[in-house]
mmCIF file of C-alpha atoms in Angstrom:
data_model
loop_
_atom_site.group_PDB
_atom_site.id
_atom_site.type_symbol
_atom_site.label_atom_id
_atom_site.label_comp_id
_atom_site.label_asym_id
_atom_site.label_seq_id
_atom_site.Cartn_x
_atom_site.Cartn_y
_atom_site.Cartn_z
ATOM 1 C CA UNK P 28 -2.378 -16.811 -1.197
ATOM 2 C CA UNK P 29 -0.374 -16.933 -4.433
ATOM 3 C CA UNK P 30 2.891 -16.454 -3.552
ATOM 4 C CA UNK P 31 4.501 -15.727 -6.868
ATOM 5 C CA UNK P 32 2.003 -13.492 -8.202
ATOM 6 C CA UNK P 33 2.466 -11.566 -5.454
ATOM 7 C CA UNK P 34 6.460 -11.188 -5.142
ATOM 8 C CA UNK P 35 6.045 -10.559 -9.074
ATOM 9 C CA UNK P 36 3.501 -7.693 -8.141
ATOM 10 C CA UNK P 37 5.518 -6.557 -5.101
ATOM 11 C CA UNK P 38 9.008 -6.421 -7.258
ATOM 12 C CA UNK P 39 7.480 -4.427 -10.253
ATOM 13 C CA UNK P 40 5.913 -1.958 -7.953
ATOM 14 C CA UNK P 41 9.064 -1.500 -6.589
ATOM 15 C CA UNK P 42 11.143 -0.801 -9.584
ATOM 16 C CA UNK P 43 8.551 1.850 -10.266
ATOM 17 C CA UNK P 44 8.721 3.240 -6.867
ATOM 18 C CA UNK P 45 12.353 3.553 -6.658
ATOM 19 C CA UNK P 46 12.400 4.420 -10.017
ATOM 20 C CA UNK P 47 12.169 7.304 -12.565
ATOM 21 C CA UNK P 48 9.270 5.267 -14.364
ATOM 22 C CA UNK P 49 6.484 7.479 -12.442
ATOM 23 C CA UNK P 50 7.571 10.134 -13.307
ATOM 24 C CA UNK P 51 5.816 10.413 -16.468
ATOM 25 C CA UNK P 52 3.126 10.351 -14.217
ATOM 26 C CA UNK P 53 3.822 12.717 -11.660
ATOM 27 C CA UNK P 54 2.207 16.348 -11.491
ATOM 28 C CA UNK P 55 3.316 19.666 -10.299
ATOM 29 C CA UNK P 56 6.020 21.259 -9.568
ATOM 30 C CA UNK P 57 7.008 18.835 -6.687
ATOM 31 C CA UNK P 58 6.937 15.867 -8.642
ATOM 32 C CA UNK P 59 4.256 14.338 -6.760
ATOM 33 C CA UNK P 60 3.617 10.374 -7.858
ATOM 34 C CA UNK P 61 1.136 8.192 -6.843
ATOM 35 C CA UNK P 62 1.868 5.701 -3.884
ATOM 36 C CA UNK P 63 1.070 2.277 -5.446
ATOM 37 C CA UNK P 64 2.569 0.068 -2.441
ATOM 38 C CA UNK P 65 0.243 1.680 -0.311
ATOM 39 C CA UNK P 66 -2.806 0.712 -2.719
ATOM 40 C CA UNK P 67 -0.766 -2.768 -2.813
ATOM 41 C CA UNK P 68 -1.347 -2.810 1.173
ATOM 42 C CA UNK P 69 -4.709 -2.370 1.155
ATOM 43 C CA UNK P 70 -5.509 -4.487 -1.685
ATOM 44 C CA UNK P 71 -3.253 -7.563 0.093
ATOM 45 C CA UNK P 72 -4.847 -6.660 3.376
ATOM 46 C CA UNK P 73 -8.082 -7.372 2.330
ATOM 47 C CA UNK P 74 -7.902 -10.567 0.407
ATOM 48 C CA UNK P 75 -5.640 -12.617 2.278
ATOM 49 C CA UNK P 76 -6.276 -15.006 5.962
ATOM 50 C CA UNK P 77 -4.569 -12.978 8.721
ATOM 51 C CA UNK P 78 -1.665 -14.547 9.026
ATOM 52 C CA UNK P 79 -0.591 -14.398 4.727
ATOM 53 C CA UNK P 80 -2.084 -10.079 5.287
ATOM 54 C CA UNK P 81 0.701 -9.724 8.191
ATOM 55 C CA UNK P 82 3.325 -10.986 6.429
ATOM 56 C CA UNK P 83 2.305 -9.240 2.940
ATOM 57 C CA UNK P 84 2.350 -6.346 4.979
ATOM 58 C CA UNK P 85 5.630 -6.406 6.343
ATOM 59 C CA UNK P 86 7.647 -7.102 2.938
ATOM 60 C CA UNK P 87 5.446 -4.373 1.204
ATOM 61 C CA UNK P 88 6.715 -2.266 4.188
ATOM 62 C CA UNK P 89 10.274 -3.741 3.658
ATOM 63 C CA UNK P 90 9.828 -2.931 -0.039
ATOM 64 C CA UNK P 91 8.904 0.831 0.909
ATOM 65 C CA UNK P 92 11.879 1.334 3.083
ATOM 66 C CA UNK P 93 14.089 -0.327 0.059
ATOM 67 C CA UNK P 94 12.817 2.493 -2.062
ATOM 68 C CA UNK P 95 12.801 5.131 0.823
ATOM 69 C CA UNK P 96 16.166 6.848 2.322
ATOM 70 C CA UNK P 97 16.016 5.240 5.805
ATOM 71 C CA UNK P 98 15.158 1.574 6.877
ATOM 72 C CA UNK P 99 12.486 0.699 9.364
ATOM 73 C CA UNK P 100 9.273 3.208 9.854
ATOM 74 C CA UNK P 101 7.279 2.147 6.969
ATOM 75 C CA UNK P 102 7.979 -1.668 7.550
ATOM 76 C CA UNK P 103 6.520 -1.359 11.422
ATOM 77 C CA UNK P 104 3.843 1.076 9.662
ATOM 78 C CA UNK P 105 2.986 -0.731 6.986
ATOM 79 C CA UNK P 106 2.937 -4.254 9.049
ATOM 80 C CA UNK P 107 0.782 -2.397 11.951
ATOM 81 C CA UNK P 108 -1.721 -1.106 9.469
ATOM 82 C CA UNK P 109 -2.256 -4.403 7.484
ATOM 83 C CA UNK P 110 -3.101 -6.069 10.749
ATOM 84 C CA UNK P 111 -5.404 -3.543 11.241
ATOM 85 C CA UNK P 112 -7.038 -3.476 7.952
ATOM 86 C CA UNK P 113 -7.196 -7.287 8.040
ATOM 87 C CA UNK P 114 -9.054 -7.525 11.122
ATOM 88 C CA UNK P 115 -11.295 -4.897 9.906
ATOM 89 C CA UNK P 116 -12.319 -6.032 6.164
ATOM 90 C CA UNK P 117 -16.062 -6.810 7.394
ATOM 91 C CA UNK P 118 -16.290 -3.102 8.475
ATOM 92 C CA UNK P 119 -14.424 -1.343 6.121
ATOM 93 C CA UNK P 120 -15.532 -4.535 2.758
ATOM 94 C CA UNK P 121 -14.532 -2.083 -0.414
ATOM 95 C CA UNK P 122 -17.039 -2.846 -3.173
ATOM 96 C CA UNK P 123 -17.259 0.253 -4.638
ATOM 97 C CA UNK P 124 -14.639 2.476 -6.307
ATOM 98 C CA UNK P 125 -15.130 5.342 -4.030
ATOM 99 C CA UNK P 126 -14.753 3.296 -1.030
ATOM 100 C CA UNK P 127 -11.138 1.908 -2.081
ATOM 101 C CA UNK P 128 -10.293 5.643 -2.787
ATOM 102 C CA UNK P 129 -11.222 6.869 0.565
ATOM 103 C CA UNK P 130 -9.391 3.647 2.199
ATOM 104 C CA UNK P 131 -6.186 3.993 0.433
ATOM 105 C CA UNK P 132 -6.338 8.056 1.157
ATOM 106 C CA UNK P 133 -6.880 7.321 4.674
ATOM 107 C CA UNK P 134 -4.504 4.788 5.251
ATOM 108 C CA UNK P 135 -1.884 6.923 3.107
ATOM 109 C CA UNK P 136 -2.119 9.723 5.060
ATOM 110 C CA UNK P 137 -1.973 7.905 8.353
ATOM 111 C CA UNK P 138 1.325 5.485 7.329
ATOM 112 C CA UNK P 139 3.433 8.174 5.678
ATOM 113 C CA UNK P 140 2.537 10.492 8.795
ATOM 114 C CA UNK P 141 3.786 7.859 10.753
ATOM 115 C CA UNK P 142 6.656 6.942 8.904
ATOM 116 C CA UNK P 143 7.792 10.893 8.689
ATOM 117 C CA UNK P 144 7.350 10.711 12.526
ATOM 118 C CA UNK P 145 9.627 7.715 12.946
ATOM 119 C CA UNK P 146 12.054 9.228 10.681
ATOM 120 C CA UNK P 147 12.575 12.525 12.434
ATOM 121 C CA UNK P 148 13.346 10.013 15.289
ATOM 122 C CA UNK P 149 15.885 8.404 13.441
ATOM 123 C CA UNK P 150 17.608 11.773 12.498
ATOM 124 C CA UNK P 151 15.876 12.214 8.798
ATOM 125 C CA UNK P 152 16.175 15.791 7.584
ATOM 126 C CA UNK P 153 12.860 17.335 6.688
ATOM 127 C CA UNK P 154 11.463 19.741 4.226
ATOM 128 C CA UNK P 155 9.168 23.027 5.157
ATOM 129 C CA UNK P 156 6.432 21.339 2.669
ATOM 130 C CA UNK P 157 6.301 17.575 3.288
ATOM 131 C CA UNK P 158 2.403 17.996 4.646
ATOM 132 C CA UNK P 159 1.291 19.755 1.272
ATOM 133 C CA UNK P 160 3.307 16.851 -0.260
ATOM 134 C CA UNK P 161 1.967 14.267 1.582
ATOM 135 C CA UNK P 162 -1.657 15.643 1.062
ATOM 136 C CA UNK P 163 -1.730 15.968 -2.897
ATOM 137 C CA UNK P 164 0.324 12.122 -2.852
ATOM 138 C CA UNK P 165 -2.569 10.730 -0.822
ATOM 139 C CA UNK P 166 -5.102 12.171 -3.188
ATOM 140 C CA UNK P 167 -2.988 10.997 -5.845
ATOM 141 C CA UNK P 168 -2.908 7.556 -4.742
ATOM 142 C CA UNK P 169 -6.438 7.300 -3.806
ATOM 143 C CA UNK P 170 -7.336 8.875 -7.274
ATOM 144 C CA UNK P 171 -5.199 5.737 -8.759
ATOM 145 C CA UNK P 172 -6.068 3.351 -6.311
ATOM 146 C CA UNK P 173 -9.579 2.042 -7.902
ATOM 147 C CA UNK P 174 -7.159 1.229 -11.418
ATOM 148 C CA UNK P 175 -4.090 -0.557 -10.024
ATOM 149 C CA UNK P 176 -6.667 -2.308 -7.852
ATOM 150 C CA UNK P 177 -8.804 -3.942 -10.579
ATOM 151 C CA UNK P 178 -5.210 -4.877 -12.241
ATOM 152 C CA UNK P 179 -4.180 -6.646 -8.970
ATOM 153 C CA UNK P 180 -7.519 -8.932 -9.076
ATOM 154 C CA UNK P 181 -6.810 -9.546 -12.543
ATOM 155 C CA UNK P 182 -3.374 -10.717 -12.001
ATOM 156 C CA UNK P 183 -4.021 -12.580 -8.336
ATOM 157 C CA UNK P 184 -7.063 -14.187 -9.818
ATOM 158 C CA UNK P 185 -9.622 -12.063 -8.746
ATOM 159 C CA UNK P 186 -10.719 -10.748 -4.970
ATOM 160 C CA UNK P 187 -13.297 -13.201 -4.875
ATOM 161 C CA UNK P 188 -11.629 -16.047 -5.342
ATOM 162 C CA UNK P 189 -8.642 -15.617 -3.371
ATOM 163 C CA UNK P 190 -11.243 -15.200 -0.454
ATOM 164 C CA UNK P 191 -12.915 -18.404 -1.219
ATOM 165 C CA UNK P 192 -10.164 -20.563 -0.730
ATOM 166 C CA UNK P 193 -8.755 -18.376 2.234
ATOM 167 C CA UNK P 194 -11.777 -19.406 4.180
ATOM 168 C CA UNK P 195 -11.763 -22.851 3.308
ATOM 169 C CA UNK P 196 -11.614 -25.308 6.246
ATOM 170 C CA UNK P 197 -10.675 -28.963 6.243
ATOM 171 C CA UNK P 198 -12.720 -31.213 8.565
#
């Protein structure tokens, strides 16, 4: 795992997130803006040993409650869902644009669901339309995904060979 690439990675996408920068992107009337930590998630998920994917997945969750109102769901989300998608990459191996859409609008949908849930728990205030929201984000994001994701394997040094050296042994 490159460790810098990824904490320069993590700290530009969340300066965007957190701030006003999307919004040259965003459409409609309710701003919406295109979740790139969650496409971040996925994308670290799947090209890192187990153990580097868990932690990636907790400080991009740690990074999404910086930029959030409230502190906590999306880092137990986000490091749940990592694990998950980890222990899954033979299964759910995105090769194909189309397949890393549908994985990042899956896993969108089911971490900000999530995260809204353990809000309300904590006493977060919520709006009539956060499910339309959530939706047309998740589409968003998946729409996106396929871009930011061949940006990431330019920058980490490609999918392929992070996952060569990951599953290097030493005898």
């Amino acid at each position: 795992m490159r460790w810098i690439s990824f904490i320069i990675v993590l700290l530009i996408a969340t300066v965007l997130e957190a701030g006003n920068l999307l919004n040259v992107f965003a459409i409609g009337g309710w701003t919406i803006r295109p979740g790139i930590l969650i496409t971040l998630l996925v994308y670290y998920s799947f090209s890192g040993r187990a153990r580097d994917a868990i932690i990636c997945s907790f400080v991009i969750g740690f990074a999404a409650d910086l930029t959030g109102t409230i502190m906590g769901p999306h880092m137990i989300c986000f490091g749940l869902l990592g694990l998950l998608l980890n222990q899954s990459n033979q299964i759910l191996f995105a090769k194909r644009a189309i397949y890393k859409a549908m994985i990042v609008f899956a896993v969108y949908l089911i971490a900000e669901t999530f995260s809204h849930w353990l809000g309300l728990l904590k006493g977060l205030d919520t709006q009539g339309s956060f499910y339309s929201i959530l939706l047309f984000t998740a589409v968003y994001s998946a729409l996106i995904s396929p871009v930011i994701w061949s940006i990431l394997s330019a920058v980490s040094g490609g999918f392929a060979a992070m996952k060569s050296q990951s599953d290097r042994t030493y005898r």
